[in-house]
Coordinates of C-alpha atoms and ligand atoms in Angstrom, one line a residue:
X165 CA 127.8 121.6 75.8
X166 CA 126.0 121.8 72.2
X167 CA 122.9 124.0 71.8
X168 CA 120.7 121.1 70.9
X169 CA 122.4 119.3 74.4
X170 CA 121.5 122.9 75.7
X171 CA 117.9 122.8 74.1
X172 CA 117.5 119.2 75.3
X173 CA 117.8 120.2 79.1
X174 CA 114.9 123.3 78.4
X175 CA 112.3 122.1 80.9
X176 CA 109.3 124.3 81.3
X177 CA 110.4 127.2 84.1
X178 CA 108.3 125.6 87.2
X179 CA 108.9 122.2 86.6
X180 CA 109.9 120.4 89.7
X181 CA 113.5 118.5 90.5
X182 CA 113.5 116.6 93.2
X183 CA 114.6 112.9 95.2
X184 CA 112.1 110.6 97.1
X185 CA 112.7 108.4 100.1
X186 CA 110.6 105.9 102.2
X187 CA 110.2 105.6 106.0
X188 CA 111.2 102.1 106.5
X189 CA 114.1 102.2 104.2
X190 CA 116.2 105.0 105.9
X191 CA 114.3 106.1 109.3
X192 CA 115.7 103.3 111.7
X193 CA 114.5 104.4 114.8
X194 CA 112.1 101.2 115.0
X195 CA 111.1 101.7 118.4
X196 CA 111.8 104.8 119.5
X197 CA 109.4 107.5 120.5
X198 CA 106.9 104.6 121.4
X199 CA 106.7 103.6 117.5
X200 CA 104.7 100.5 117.2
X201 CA 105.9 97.1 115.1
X202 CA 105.5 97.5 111.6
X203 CA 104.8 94.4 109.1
X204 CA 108.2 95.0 107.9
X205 CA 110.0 94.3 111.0
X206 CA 108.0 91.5 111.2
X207 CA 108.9 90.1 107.9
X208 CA 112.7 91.3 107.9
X209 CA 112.7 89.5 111.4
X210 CA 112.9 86.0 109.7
X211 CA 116.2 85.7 108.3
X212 CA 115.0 83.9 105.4
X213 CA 113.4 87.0 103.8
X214 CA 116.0 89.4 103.3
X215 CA 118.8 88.8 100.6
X216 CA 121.3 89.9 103.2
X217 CA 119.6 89.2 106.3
X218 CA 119.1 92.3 107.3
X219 CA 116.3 95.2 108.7
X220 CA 115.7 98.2 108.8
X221 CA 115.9 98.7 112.3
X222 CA 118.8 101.3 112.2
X223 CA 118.7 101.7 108.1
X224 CA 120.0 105.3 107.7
X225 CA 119.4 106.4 111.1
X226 CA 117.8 109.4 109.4
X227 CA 115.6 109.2 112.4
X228 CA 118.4 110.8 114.4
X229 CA 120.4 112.3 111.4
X230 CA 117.6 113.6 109.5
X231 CA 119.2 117.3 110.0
X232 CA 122.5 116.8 108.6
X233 CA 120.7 115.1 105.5
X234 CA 118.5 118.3 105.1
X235 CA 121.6 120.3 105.0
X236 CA 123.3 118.2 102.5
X237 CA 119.9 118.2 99.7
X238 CA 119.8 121.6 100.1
X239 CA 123.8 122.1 99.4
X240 CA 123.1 120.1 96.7
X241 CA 119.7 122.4 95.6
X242 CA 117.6 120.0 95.6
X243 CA 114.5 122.0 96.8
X244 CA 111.4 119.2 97.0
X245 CA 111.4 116.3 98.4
X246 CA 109.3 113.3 98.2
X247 CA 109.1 111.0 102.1
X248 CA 107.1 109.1 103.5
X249 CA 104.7 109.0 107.7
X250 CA 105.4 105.1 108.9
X251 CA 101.4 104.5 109.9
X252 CA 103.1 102.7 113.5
X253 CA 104.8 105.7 114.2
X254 CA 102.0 107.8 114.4
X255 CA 99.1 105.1 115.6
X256 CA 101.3 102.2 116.7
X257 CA 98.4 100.0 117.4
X258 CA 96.9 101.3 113.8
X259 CA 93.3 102.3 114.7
X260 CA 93.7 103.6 118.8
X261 CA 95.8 106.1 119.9
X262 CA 97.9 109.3 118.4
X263 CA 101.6 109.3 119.6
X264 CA 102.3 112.8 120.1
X265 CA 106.0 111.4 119.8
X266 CA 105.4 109.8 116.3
X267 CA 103.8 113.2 115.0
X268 CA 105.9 115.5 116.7
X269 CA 109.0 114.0 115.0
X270 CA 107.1 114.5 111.5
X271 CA 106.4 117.9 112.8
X272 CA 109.8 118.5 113.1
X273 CA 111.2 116.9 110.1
X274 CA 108.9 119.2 107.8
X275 CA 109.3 122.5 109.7
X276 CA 113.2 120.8 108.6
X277 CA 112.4 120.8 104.8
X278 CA 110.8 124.6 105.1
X279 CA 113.8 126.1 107.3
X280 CA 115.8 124.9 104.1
X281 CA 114.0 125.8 101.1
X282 CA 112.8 122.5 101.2
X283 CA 109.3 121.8 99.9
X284 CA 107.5 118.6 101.3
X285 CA 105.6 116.2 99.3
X286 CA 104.2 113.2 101.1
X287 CA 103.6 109.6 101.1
X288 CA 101.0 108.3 103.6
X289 CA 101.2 104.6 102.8
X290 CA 104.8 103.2 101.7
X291 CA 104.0 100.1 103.0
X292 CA 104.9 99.8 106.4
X293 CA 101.5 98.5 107.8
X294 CA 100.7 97.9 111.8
X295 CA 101.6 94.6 112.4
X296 CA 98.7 94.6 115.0
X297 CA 96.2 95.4 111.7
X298 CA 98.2 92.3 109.5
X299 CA 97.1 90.8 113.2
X300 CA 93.7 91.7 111.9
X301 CA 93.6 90.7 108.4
X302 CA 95.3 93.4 107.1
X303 CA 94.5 95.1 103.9
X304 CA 92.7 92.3 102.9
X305 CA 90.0 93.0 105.7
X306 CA 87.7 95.9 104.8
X307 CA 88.0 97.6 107.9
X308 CA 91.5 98.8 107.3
X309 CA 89.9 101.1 104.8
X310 CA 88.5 103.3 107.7
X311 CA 91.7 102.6 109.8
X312 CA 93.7 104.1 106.9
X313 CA 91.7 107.3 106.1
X314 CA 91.8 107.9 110.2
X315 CA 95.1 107.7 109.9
X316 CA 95.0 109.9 106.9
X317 CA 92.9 112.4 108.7
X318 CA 95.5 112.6 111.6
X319 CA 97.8 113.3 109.8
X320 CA 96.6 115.8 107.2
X321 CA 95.3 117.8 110.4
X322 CA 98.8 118.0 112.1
X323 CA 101.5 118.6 109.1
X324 CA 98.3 120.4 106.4
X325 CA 99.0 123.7 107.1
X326 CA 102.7 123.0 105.7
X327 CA 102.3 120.4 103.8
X328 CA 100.2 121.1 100.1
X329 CA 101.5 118.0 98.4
X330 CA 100.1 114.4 99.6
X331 CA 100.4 111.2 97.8
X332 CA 97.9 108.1 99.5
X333 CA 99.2 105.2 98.5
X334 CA 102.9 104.0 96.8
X335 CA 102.7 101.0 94.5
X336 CA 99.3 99.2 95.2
X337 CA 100.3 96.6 92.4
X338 CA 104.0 95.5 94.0
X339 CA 102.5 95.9 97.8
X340 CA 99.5 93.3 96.7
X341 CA 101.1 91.3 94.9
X342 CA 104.8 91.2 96.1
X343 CA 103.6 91.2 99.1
X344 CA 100.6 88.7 99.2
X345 CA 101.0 86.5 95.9
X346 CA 105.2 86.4 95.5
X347 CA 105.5 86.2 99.0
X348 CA 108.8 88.6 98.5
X349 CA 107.5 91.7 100.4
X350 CA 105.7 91.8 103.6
X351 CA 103.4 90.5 104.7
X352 CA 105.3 87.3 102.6
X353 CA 101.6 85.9 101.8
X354 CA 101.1 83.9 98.5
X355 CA 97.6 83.8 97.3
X356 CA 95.8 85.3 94.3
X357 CA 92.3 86.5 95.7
X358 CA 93.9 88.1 99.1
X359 CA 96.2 90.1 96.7
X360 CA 93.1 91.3 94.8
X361 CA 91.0 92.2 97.9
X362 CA 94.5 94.0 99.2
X363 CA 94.5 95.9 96.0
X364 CA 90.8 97.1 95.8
X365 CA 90.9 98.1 99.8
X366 CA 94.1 99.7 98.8
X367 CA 92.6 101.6 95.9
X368 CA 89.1 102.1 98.3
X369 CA 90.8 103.5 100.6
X370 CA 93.0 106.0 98.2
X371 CA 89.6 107.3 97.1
X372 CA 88.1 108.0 100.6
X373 CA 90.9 109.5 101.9
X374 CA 90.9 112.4 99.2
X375 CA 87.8 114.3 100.8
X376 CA 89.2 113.5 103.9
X377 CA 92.8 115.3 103.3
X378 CA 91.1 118.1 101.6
X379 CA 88.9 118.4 104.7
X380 CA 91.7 118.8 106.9
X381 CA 93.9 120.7 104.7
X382 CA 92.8 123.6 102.5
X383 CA 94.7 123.8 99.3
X384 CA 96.0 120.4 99.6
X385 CA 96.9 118.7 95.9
X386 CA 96.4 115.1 96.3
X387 CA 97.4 111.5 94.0
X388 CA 98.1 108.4 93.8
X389 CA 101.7 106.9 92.9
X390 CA 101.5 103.9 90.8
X391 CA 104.4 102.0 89.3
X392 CA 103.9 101.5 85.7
X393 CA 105.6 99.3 83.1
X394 CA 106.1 99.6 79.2
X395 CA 104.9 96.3 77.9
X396 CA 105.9 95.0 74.6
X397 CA 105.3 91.9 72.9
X398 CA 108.1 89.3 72.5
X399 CA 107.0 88.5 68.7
X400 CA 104.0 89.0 67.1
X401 CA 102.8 85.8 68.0
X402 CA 98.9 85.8 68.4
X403 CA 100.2 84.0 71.9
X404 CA 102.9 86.6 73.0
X405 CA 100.8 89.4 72.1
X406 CA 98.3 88.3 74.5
X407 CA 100.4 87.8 77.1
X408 CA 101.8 91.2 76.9
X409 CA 98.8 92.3 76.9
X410 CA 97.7 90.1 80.0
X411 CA 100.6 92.0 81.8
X412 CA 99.7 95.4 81.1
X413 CA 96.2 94.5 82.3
X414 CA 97.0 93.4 85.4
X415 CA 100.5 95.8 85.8
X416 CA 98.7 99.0 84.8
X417 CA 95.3 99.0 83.4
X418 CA 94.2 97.4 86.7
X419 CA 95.1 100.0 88.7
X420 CA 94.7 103.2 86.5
X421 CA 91.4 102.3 84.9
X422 CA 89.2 102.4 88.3
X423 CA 90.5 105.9 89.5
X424 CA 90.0 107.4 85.9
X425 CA 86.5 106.1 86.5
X426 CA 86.4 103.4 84.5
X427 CA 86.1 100.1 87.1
X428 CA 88.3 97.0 86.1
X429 CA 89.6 96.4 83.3
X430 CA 86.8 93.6 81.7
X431 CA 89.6 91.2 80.3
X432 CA 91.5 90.9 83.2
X433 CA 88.3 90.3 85.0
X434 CA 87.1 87.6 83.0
X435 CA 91.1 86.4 83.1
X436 CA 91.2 86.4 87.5
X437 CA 87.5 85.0 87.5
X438 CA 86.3 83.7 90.9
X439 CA 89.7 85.0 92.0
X440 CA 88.5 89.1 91.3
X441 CA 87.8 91.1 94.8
X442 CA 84.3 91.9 96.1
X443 CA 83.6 95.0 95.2
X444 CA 80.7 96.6 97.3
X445 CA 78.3 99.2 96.1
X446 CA 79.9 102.7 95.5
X447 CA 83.6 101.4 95.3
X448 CA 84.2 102.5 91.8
X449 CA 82.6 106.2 92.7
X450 CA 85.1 106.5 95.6
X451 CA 88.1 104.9 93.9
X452 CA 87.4 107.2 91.0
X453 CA 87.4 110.7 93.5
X454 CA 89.4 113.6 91.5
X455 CA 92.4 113.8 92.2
X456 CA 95.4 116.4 91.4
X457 CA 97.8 114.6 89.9
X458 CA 99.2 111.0 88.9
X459 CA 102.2 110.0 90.4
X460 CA 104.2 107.6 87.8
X461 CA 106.6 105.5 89.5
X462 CA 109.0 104.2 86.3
X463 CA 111.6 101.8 86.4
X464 CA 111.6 99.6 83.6
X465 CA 110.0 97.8 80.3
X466 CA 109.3 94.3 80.0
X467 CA 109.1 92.1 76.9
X468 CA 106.6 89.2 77.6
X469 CA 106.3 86.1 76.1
X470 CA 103.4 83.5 76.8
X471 CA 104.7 81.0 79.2
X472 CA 102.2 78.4 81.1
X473 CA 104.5 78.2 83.9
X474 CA 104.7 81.9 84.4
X475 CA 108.6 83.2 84.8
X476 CA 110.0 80.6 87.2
X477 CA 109.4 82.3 90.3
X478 CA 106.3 81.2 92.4
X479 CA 103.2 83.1 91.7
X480 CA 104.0 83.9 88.5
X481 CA 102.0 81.2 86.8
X482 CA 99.0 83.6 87.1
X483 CA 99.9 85.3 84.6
X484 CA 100.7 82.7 81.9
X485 CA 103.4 85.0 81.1
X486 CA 107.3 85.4 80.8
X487 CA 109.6 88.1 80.9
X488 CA 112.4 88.0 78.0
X489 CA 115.4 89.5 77.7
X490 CA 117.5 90.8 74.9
X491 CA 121.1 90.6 75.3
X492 CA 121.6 93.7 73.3
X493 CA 119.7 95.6 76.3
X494 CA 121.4 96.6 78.9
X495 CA 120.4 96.1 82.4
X496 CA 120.8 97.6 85.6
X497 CA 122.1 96.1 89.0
X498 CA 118.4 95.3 89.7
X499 CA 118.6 92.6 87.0
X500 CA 114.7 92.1 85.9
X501 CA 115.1 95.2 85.1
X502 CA 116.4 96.9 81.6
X503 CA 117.5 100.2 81.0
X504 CA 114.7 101.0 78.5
X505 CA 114.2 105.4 78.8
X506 CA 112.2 104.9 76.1
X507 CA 110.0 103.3 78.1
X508 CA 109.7 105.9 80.1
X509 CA 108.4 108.4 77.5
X510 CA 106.2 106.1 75.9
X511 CA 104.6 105.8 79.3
X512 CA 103.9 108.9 80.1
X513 CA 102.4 109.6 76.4
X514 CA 100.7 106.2 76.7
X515 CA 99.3 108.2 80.3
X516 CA 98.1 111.3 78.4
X517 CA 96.8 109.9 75.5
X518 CA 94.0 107.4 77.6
X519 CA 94.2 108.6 81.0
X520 CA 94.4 112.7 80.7
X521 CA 95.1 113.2 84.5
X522 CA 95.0 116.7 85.6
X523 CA 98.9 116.5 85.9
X524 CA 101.6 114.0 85.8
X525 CA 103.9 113.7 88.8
X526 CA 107.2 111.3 87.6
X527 CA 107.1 110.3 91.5
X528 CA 110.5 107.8 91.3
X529 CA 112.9 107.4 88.6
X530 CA 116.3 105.4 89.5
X531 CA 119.0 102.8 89.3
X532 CA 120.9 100.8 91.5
X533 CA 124.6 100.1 91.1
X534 CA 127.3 98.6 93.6
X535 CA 128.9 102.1 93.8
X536 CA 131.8 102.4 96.2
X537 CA 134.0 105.5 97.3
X538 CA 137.4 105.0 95.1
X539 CA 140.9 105.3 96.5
X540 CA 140.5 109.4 96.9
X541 CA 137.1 108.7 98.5
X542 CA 135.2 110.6 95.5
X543 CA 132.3 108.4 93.9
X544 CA 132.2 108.2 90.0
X545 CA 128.5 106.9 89.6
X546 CA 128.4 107.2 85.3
X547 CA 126.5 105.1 84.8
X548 CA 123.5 106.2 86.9
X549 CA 124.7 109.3 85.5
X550 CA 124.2 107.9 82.2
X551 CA 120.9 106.5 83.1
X552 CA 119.4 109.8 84.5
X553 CA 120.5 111.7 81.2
X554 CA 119.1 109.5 79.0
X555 CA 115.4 109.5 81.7
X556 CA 115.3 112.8 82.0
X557 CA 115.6 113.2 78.3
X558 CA 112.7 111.1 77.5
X559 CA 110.7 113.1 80.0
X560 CA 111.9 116.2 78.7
X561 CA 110.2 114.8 75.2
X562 CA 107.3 113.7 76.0
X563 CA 106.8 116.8 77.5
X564 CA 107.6 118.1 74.1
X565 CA 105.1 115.3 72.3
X566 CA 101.9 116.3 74.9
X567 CA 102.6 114.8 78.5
X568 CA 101.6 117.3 80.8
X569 CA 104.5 116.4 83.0
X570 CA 105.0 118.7 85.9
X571 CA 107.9 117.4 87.9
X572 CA 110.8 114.7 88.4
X573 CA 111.9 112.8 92.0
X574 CA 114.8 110.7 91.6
X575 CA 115.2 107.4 93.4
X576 CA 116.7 108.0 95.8
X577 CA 118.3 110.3 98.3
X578 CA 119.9 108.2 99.7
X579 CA 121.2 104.6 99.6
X580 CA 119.0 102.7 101.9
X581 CA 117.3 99.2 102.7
X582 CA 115.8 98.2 99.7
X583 CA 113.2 95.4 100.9
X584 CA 113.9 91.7 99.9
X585 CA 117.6 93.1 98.4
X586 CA 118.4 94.4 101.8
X587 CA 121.6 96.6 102.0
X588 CA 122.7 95.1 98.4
X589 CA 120.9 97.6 96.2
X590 CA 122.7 101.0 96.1
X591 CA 119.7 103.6 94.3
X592 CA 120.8 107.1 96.0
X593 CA 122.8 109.7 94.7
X594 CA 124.5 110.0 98.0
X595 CA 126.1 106.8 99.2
X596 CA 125.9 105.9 102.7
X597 CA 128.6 103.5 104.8
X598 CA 126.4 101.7 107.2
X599 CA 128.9 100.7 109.4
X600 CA 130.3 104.6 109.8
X601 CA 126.6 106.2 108.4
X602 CA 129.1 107.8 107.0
X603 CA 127.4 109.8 103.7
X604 CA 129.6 110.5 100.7
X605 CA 128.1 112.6 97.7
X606 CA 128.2 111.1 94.7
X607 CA 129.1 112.2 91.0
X608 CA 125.4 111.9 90.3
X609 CA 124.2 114.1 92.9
X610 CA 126.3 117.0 91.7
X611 CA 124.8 116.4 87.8
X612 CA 121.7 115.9 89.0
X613 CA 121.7 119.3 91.8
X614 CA 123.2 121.2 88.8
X615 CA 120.4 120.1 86.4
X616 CA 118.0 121.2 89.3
X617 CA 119.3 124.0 89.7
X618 CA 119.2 125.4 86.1
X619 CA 116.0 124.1 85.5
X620 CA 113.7 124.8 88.4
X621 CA 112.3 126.6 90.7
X622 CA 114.8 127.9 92.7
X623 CA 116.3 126.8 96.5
X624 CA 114.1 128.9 99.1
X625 CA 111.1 129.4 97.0
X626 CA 109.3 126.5 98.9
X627 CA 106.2 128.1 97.9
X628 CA 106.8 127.6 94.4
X629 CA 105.2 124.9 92.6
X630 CA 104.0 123.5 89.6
Ligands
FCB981 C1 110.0 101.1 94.1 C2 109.7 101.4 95.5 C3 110.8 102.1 96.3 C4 112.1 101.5 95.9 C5 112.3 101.4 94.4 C6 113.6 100.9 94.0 O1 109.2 100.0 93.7 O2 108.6 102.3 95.6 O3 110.6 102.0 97.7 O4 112.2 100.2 96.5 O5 111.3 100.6 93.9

């Protein structure tokens, strides 16, 4: 290795390597230890909604194997890790009792992570709902706001003298509007004004349950993960440039604006009209509570072009926008989505320059290809190798250039059910044979445990951190 390749992989000494997960996509388990229905075995139950027509109601099993996959991330020194409580497993029937079973297997799983060096960092809300409060309305009824910072509380109380590191809510934008305007996610709605009530209970709800966690758990830090985009305009067409711009609005500004304090974004409101959410008195002074950090989910950029009819797929018309692609830019497995790491570290400037959150969390980073074990059983993954290189460089710059970055989780662990893609989206660095559940490590894992390893706190110093 060169000394400027040497210099590039410098990251400040307690910034923070680790992979993230979600409940739904590896837990299985879907209705054991008197778990209640989520909205996403509801939705995965109708075979037309998963690419592959399949669920998650075995996934991983890392309900049963969660050990054996503890042992393997710390092998790999991979010391924090980034999951996620399924809301049914802990209140099946959302807002009435407490499983002690559904708690109890959290309370194992982080006692787990410590045992290991492992530190915990998790995700209340990765979208597995109660089907019996979709029953209800779901998010788009106001009283899931309470049901949700109960929820919260419950949990904070049980796992908050081990756990310091909460997130509220993953992705309000893809959850509203995949979800309830797209019809790709569940609840498979597909209507504008219940994805923007969905999206300000969502963000509601992230604000009351701050206090609420901090109540229960003394020293807890405490964010929100959004997924953000880098927009750009197709040409510099008067047209295209307001579409871009259109798409930040609704893809980013929307949702960072009200919890820096700042409400909704007045051009996308005037753009959603009678279709904007109802927001009652003293919604923008709990959305905006202080928080710890801003977890940046990044993926991708998108080039946007103005387009009446939206980008082909139902829904999109709101937007009057299209995404275009370059065929000079190459694109992952997931194919909306470019490899763009640039995007990445303009992002996370763009972030610090007119957000200034107390601390950046990069809360998933990833790619998907259709790896396979070769003939010797080894997986050579380059190009996710490639792709984590060239993303954790552009983090490692903007750190450089002013992003007060404090720490990296790769998407993902391990491969898993990836929503409407089913079983046909491979993100993790360890690949897992569902038939066997089998899990093979993966070239990437052993880059990416090495570039831990040399650049972060070390394995066993759970209380460590940022
Ligand atoms: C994000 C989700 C995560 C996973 C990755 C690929 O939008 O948070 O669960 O599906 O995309």
């Amino acid at each position: 290795m060169t000394d400027s390749a040497d210099r590039m992989l410098a990251f400040p000494p307690a910034f923070l390597w680790g992979t993230a997960t979600a409940a739904y996509q590896i837990e299985g388990g879907w209705n054991e230890g008197g778990k209640g229905e989520s909205i996403w075995d509801r939705f995965a139950a109708d075979p037309g909604h998963i690419a592959d027509r399949s669920d998650g109601r075995v996934a991983c099993d890392h309900y049963h194997r969660f050990a054996g996959d503890l042992d393997l991330m710390a092998a790999l020194g991979l010391s924090h890790y980034r999951f996620s409580i399924a809301w049914p497993r802990v209140i099946p029937d959302g807002d009435g009792a407490v499983s002690a079973a559904g708690l109890d297997y959290y309370d194992r799983l982080v006692d787990a992570m410590l045992a290991r060096g492992i530190r915990p960092y998790a995700t209340l809300f990765h979208w597995d709902l109660p089907q019996v409060v979709q029953d209800r309305g779901g998010w788009a009824a106001r009283a899931t706001i309470d049901a949700y910072v109960r929820y919260a509380d419950v949990v904070a109380r049980r796992l908050g003298d081990r756990v310091k590191d909460w997130m509220t809510h993953n992705e309000p934008w893809v959850f509203a509007f995949v979800g309830h305007l797209f019809g790709g996610h569940a609840p498979g709605l597909r209507d504008l004004p219940t994805s923007l009530a969905v999206a300000h209970h969502l963000l509601v709800s992230h604000g009351k349950a701050v206090p609420a966690i901090r109540a229960a758990c003394p020293g807890a830090r405490i964010g929100i993960v959004h997924n953000l985009e880098w927009v750009e305009p197709a040409s510099d067409r008067a047209e295209d440039v307001a579409a871009a711009r259109r798409h930040d609005g609704a893809f980013n500004r929307w949702f960072l604006d009200p919890v820096f304090g700042r409400g909704y974004p007045e051009d996308l409101l005037a753009w959603y009209g009678a279709a904007a959410p109802a927001v009652a008195p003293g919604d923008f002074d709990a959305i905006a509570a202080p928080a710890d950090f801003l977890g940046v989910n990044y993926y991708t950029r998108r080039v946007m072009a103005h387009d009446p009819a939206g980008r082909g797929a139902a829904g999109r018309e709101v937007f009057a926008a299209r995404q275009v692609y370059w065929p000079f830019v190459p694109r992952a497995h997931f194919d909306e989505w470019e490899v763009a790491p640039e995007g990445l570290y303009r992002t996370l400037l763009r972030v610090q320059r007119d957000y200034q959150p107390p601390a950046i969390l990069v809360t998933e980073n990833g790619t998907s290809w259709p790896d396979r074990p070769g003939p010797y059983g080894a997986i050579h993954d380059m190009l996710r190798i490639r792709y984590l290189a060239r993303h954790t460089a552009a983090v490692w710059q903007a750190i450089q250039d002013g992003a007060d970055v404090r720490g990296y989780f790769l998407w993902s662990f391990l491969d898993n059910f990836e929503w409407g893609f089913g079983y046909t989206k491979r993100f993790g660095v360890v690949h897992v044979d569902y038939e066997t559940q089998q899990r093979t490590v993966k070239d990437s894992a052993r880059w990416y445990g090495a570039l831990a390893t040399r650049n972060a706190l070390a394995l066993g110093d759970a209380n460590a951190t940022w």
